[in-house]
Short mmCIF file of C-alpha atoms in Angstrom, two decimals:
data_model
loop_
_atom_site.label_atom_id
_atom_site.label_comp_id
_atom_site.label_asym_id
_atom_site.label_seq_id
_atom_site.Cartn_x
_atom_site.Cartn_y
_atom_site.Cartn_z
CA UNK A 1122 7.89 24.17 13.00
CA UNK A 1123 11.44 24.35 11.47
CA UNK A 1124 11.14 20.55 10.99
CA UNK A 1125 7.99 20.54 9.59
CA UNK A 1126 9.51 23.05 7.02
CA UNK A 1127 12.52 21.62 6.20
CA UNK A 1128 10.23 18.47 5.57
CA UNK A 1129 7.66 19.73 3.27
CA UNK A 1130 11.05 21.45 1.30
CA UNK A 1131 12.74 18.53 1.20
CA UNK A 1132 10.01 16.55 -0.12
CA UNK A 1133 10.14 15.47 -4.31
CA UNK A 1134 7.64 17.61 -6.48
CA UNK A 1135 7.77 14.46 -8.96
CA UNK A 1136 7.67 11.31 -6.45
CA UNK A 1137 7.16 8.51 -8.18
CA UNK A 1138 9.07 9.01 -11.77
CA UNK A 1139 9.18 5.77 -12.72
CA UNK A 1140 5.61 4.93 -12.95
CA UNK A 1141 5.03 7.69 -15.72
CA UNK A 1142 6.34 6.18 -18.21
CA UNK A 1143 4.01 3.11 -17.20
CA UNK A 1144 1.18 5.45 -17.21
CA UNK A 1145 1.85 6.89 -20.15
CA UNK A 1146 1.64 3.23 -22.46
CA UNK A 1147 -1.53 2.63 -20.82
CA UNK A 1148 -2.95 5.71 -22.23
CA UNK A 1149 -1.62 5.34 -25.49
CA UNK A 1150 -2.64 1.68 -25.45
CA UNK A 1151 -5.97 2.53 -24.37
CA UNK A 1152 -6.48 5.74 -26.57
CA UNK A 1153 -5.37 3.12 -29.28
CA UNK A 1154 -8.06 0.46 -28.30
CA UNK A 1155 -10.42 3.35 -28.43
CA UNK A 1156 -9.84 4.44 -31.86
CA UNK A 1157 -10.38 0.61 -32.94
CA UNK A 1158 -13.02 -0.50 -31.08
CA UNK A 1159 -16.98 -0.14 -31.90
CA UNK A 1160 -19.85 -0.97 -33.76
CA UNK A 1161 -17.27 -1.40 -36.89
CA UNK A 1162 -13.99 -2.72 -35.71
CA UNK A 1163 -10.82 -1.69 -37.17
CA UNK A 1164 -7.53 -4.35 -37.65
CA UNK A 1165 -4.09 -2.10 -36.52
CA UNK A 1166 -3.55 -2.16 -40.12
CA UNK A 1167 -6.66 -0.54 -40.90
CA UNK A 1168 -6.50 1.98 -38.45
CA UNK A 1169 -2.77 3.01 -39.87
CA UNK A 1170 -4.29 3.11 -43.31
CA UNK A 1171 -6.79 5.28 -42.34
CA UNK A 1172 -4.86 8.06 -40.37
CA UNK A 1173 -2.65 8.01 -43.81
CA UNK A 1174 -5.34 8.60 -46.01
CA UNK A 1175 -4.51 5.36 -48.38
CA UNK A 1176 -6.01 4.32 -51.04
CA UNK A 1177 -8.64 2.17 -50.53
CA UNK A 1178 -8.97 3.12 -47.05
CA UNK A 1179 -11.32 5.76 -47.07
CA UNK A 1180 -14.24 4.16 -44.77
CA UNK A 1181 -11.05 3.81 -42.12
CA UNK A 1182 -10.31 7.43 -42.73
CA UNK A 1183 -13.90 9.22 -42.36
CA UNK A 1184 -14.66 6.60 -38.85
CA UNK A 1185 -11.21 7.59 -37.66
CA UNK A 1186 -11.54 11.10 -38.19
CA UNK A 1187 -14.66 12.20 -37.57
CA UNK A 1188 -16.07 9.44 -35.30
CA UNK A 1189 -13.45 7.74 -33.11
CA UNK A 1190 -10.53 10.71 -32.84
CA UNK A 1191 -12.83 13.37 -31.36
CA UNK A 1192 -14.42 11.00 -29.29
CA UNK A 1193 -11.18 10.12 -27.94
CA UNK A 1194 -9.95 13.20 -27.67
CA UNK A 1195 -12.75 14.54 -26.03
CA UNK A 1196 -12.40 11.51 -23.11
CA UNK A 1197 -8.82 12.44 -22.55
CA UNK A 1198 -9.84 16.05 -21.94
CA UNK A 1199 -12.52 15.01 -19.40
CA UNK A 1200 -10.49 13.08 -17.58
CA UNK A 1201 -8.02 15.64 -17.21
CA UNK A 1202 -10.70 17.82 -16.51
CA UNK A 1203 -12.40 16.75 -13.83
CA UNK A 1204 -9.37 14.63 -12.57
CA UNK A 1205 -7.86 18.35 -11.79
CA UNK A 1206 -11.17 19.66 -10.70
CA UNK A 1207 -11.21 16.98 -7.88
CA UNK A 1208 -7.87 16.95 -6.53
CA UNK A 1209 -8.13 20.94 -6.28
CA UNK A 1210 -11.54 20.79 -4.60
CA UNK A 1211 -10.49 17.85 -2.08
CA UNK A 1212 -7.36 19.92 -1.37
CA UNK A 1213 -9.61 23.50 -0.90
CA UNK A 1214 -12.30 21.37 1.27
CA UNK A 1215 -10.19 19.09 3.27
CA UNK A 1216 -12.47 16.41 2.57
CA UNK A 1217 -11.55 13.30 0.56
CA UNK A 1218 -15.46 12.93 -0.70
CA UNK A 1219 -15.16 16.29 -2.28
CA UNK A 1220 -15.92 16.12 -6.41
CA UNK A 1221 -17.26 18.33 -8.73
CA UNK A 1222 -20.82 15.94 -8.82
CA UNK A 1223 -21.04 15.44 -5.17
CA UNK A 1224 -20.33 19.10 -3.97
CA UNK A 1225 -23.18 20.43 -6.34
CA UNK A 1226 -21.04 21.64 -8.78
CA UNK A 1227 -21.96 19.76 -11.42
CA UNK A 1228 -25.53 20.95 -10.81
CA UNK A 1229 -24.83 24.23 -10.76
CA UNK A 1230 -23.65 24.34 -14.52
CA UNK A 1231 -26.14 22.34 -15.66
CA UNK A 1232 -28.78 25.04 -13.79
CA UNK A 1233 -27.16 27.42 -15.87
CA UNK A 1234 -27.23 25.76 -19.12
CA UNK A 1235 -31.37 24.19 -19.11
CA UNK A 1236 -31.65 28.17 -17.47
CA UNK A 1237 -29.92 29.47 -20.89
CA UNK A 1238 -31.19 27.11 -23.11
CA UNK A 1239 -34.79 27.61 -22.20
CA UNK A 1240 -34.80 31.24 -22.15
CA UNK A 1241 -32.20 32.14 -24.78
CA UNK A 1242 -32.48 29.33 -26.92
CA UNK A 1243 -30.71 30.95 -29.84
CA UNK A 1244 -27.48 31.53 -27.44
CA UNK A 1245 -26.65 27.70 -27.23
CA UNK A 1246 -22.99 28.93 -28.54
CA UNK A 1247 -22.71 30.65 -25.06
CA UNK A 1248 -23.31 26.96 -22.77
CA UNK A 1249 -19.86 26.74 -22.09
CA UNK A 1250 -20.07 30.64 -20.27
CA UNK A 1251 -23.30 29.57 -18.43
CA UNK A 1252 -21.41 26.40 -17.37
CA UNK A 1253 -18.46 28.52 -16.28
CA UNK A 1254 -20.73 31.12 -14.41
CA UNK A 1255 -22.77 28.15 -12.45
CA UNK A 1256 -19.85 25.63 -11.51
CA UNK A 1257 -18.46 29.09 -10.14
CA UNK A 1258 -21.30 30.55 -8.60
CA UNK A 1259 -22.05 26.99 -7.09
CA UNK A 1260 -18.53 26.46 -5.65
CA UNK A 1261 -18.77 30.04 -3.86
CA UNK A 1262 -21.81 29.43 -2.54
CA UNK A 1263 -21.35 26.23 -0.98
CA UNK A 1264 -17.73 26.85 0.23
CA UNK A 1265 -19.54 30.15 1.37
CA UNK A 1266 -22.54 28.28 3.60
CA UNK A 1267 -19.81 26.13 4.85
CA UNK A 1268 -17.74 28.51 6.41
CA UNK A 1269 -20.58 30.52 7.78
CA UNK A 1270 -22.09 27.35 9.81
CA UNK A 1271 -19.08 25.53 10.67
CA UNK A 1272 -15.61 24.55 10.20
CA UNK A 1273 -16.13 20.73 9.87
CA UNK A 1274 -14.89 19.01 7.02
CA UNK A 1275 -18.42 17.27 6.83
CA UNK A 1276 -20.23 20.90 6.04
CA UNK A 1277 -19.16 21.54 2.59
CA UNK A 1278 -20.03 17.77 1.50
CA UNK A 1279 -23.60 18.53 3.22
CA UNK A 1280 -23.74 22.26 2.11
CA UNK A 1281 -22.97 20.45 -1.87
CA UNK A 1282 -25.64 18.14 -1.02
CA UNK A 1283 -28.42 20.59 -0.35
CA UNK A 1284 -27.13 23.06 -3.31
CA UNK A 1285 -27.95 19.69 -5.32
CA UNK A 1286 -31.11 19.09 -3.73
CA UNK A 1287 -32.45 23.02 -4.86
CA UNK A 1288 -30.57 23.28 -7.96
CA UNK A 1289 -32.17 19.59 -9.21
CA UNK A 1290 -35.35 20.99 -8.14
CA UNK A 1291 -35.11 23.80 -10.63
CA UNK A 1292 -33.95 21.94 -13.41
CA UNK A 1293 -37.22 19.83 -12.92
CA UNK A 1294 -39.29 23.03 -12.89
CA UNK A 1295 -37.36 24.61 -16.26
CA UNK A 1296 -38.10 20.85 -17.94
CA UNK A 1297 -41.64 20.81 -17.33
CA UNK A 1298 -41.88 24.39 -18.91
CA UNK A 1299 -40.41 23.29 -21.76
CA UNK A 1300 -40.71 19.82 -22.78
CA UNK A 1301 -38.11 19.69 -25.89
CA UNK A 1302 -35.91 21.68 -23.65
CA UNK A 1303 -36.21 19.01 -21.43
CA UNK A 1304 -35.37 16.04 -24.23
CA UNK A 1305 -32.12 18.15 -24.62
CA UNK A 1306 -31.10 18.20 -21.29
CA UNK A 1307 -31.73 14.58 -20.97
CA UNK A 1308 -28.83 13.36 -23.17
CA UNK A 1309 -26.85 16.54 -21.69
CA UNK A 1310 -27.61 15.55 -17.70
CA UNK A 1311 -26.24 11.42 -18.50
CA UNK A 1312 -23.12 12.78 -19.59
CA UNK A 1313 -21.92 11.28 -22.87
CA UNK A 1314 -19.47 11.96 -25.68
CA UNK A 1315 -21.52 10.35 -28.41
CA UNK A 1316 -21.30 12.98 -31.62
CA UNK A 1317 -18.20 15.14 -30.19
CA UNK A 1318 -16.87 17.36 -33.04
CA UNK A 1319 -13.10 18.34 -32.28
CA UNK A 1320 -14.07 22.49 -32.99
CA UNK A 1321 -16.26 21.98 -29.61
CA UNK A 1322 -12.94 20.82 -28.36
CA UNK A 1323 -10.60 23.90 -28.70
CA UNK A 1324 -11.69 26.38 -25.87
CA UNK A 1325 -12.33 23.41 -23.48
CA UNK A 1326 -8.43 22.40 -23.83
CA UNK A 1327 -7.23 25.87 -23.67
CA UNK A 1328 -9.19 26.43 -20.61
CA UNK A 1329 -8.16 22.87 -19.23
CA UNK A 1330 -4.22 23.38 -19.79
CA UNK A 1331 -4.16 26.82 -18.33
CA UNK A 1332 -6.10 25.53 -15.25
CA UNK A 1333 -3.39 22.77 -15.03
CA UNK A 1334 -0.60 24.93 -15.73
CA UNK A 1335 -1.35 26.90 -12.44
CA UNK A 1336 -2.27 24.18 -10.62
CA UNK A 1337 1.30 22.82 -10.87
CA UNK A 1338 2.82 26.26 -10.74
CA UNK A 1339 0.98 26.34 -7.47
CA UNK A 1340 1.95 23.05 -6.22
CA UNK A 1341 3.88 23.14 -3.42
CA UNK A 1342 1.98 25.97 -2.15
CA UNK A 1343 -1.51 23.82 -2.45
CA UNK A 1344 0.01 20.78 -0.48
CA UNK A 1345 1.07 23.79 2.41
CA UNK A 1346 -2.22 24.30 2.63
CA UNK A 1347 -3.65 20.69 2.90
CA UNK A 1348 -1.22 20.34 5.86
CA UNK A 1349 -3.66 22.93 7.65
CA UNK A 1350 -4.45 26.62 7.49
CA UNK A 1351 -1.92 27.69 10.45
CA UNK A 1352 0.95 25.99 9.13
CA UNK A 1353 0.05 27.30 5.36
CA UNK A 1354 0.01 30.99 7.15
CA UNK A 1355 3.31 30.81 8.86
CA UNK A 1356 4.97 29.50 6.22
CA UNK A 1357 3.91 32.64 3.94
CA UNK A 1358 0.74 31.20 2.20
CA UNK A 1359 -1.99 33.46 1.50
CA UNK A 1360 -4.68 31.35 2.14
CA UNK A 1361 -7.51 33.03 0.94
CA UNK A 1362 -6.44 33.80 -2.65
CA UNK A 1363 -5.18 30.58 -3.07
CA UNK A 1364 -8.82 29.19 -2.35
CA UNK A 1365 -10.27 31.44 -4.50
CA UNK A 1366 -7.39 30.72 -7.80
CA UNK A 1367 -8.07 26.56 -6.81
CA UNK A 1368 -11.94 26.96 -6.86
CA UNK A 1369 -11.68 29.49 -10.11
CA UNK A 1370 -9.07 26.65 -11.58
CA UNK A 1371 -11.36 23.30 -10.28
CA UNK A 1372 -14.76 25.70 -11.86
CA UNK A 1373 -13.13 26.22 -14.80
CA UNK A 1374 -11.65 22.19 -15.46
CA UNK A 1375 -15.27 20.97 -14.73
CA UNK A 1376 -17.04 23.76 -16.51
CA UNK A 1377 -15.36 22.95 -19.40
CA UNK A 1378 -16.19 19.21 -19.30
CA UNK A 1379 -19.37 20.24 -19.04
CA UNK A 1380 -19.63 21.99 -22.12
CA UNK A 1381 -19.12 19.13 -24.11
CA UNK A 1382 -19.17 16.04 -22.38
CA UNK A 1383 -22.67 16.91 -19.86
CA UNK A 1384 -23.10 16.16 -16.71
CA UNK A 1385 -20.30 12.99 -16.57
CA UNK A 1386 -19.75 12.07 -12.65
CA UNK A 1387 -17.58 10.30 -10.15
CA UNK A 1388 -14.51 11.19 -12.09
CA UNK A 1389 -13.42 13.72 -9.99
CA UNK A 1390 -14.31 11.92 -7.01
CA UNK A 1391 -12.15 8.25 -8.07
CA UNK A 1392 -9.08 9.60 -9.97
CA UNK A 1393 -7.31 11.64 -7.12
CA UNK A 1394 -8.07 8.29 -4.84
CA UNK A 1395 -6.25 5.86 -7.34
CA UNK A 1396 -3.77 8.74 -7.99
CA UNK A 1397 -3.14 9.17 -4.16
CA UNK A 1398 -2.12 5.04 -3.76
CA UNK A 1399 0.27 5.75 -6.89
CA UNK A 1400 2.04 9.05 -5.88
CA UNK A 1401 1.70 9.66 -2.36
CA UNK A 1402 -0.52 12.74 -1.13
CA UNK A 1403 2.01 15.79 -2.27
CA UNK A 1404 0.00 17.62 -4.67
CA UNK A 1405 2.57 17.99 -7.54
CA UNK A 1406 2.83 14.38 -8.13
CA UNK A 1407 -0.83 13.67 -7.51
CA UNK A 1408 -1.92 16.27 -10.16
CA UNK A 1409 0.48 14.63 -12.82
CA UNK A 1410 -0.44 11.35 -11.96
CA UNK A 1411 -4.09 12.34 -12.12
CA UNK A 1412 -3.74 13.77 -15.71
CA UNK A 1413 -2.48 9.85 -16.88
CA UNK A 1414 -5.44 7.77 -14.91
CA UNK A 1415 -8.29 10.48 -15.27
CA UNK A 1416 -7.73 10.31 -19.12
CA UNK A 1417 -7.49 6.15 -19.12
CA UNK A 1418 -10.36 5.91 -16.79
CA UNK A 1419 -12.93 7.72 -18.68
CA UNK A 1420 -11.46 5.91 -22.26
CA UNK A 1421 -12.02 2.45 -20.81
CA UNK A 1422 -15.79 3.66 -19.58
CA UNK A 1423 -16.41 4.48 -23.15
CA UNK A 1424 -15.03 1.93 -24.71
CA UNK A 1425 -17.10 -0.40 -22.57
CA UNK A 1426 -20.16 1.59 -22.85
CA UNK A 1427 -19.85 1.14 -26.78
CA UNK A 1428 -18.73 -2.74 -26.79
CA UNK A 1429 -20.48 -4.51 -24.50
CA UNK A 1430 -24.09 -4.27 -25.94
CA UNK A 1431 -23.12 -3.25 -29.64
CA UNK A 1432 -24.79 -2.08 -31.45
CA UNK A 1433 -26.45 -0.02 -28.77
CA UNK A 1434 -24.37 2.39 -26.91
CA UNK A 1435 -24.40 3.07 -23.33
CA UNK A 1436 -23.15 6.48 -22.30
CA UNK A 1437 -20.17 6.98 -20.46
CA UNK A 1438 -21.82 8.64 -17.56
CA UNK A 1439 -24.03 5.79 -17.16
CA UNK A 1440 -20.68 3.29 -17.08
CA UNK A 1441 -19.06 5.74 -14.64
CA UNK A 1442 -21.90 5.79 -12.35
CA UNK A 1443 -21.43 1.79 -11.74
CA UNK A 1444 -17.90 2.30 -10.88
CA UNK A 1445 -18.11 5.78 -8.99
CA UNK A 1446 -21.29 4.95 -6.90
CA UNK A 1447 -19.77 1.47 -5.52
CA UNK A 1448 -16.84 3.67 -4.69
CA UNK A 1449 -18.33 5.83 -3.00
CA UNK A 1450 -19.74 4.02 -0.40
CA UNK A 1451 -16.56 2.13 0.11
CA UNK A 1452 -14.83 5.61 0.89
CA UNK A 1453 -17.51 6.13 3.24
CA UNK A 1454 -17.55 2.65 5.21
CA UNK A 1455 -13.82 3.08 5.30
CA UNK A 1456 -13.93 6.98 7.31
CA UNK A 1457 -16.41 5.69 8.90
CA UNK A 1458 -14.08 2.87 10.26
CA UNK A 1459 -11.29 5.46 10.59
CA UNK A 1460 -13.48 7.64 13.28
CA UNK A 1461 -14.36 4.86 15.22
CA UNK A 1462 -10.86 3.86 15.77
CA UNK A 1463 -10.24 7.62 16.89
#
């Protein structure tokens, strides 16, 4: 045990230093690409023109500020989002299929929102509260069922699963009710950051960075308590209110994706993957790392979704779906592989 301590003490917060930096320009460079790229294309030059106002440059100014910089923005805060939501809930779970999507929590929120929309229709400012309150609820619940029935890391991904199943079953019912509530909650349920405003932005980022900030407060503690629930104990780690802070911080991130982006998938689920290869499984370095390929990830999905059949746009979540799905299966093939060699 005193090893094992001095081990997990010993070991970097910040692993893997050098490759920020690297992470970092391939933001940038993408956030860049995304601010140029569309149905109207914009030179370097113009783009510089148009973030200084010039003379002459006043198309480049209104598609730069009002089209591509929220747009941007807004893809930067969803991959932070849900890139934090994921690594939390894999870390709380145990389980390295665990996402916001696949665990129902995704579903959840959007319950909450058709629920709110179709009856109290004029409270639409309040969608990112019902978001909130289902993610939450969801979460609870499912980590709830889990714990009841058994202790397997394979419950929670099958509890998520049949929270999905109900919850999807609802939103069907609340659609056919109301069929324009329903045309709403189609472009909401894609996911898709197509008309973004940056005001919708404000309380999402807030509510992202403070989730962040704890997370990496919390750190060291969280990795304790992905080396297993006896260890976490001895070593001081009070196990059950750090669940509850990760699933309030991983509800929160997702939730307030949600409220602006919809239902966008498989984020969650690939970034803390790629981020593990990167940074090694501590969680201090795997949430920073997460923060620089979450936001890249979901900027190159847009971009591509907007380029490759200009003029007509396909929505991120679609794009994310082609990546995420494939990827999922592959993470399944490979534990499958993994428990036959055990």
């Amino acid at each position: 045990m005193k090893n094992q301590t001095a081990e997990i003490k010993a070991q970097p917060l910040h692993s893997g230093k050098r490759r920020i930096p690297v992470m970092a320009c391939l933001l940038l460079g993408t956030f860049v690409l995304s601010c140029t790229c569309g149905s109207v294309r914009l030179s370097f030059t113009q783009l510089i023109d148009g973030v200084l106002w010039r003379d002459g440059a006043e198309n480049a100014s209104v598609i730069f500020y009002y089209l591509r910089l929220p747009r941007a923005v807004a893809a930067v805060l969803a991959g932070i989002g849900l890139s934090v939501s994921g690594v939390l809930l894999q870390s709380v779970t145990g389980n390295a299929l665990a996402s916001p999507n696949i665990i129902g929590v995704n579903s959840g929120a959007g319950f909450c929102c058709i629920l709110l929309l179709s009856f109290f229709p004029a409270a639409a400012a309040a969608l990112p509260l019902a978001a909130f309150a289902g993610a939450f609820g969801t979460t609870l619940l499912i980590v709830a069922i889990a714990q009841r029935i058994s202790a397997s890391k394979g419950t929670v991904i099958l509890a998520g699963i049949a929270c999905t199943s109900v919850l999807s079953a609802g939103i069907s019912f609340l659609s056919l009710l109301d069929t324009d509530v329903l045309a709403s909650y189609n472009a909401f349920s894609v996911g898709g950051l197509s008309g973004v405003k940056m005001e919708q932005l404000l309380l999402p980022a807030i509510l992202i960075a403070v989730c962040l900030t704890v997370s990496l407060v919390l750190a060291r503690r969280i990795h304790l308590l992905c080396l297993g629930d006896a260890l976490a104990q001895a070593l001081g780690v009070r196990i059950r209110a750090l669940r509850l802070v990760c699933l309030i911080c991983a509800s929160a991130c997702a939730a307030a994706v949600v409220s602006f982006a919809g239902l966008l998938g498989f984020v969650g689920l690939v970034v803390p993957h790629i981020a593990r290869r990167l940074a090694g499984p501590a969680t201090g370095p795997l949430l920073v790392t997460s923060v620089f390929v979450g936001p890249t990830l979901v900027l190159l999905a847009d971009l591509l979704g907007r380029v490759l059949l200009a003029p007509t746009e396909i929505p991120v979540g679609v794009v994310m779906a082609l990546v995420g799905a494939p990827f999922f299966f592959f993470l399944l093939l490979k534990r499958r592989e993994a428990d036959a060699e055990m």
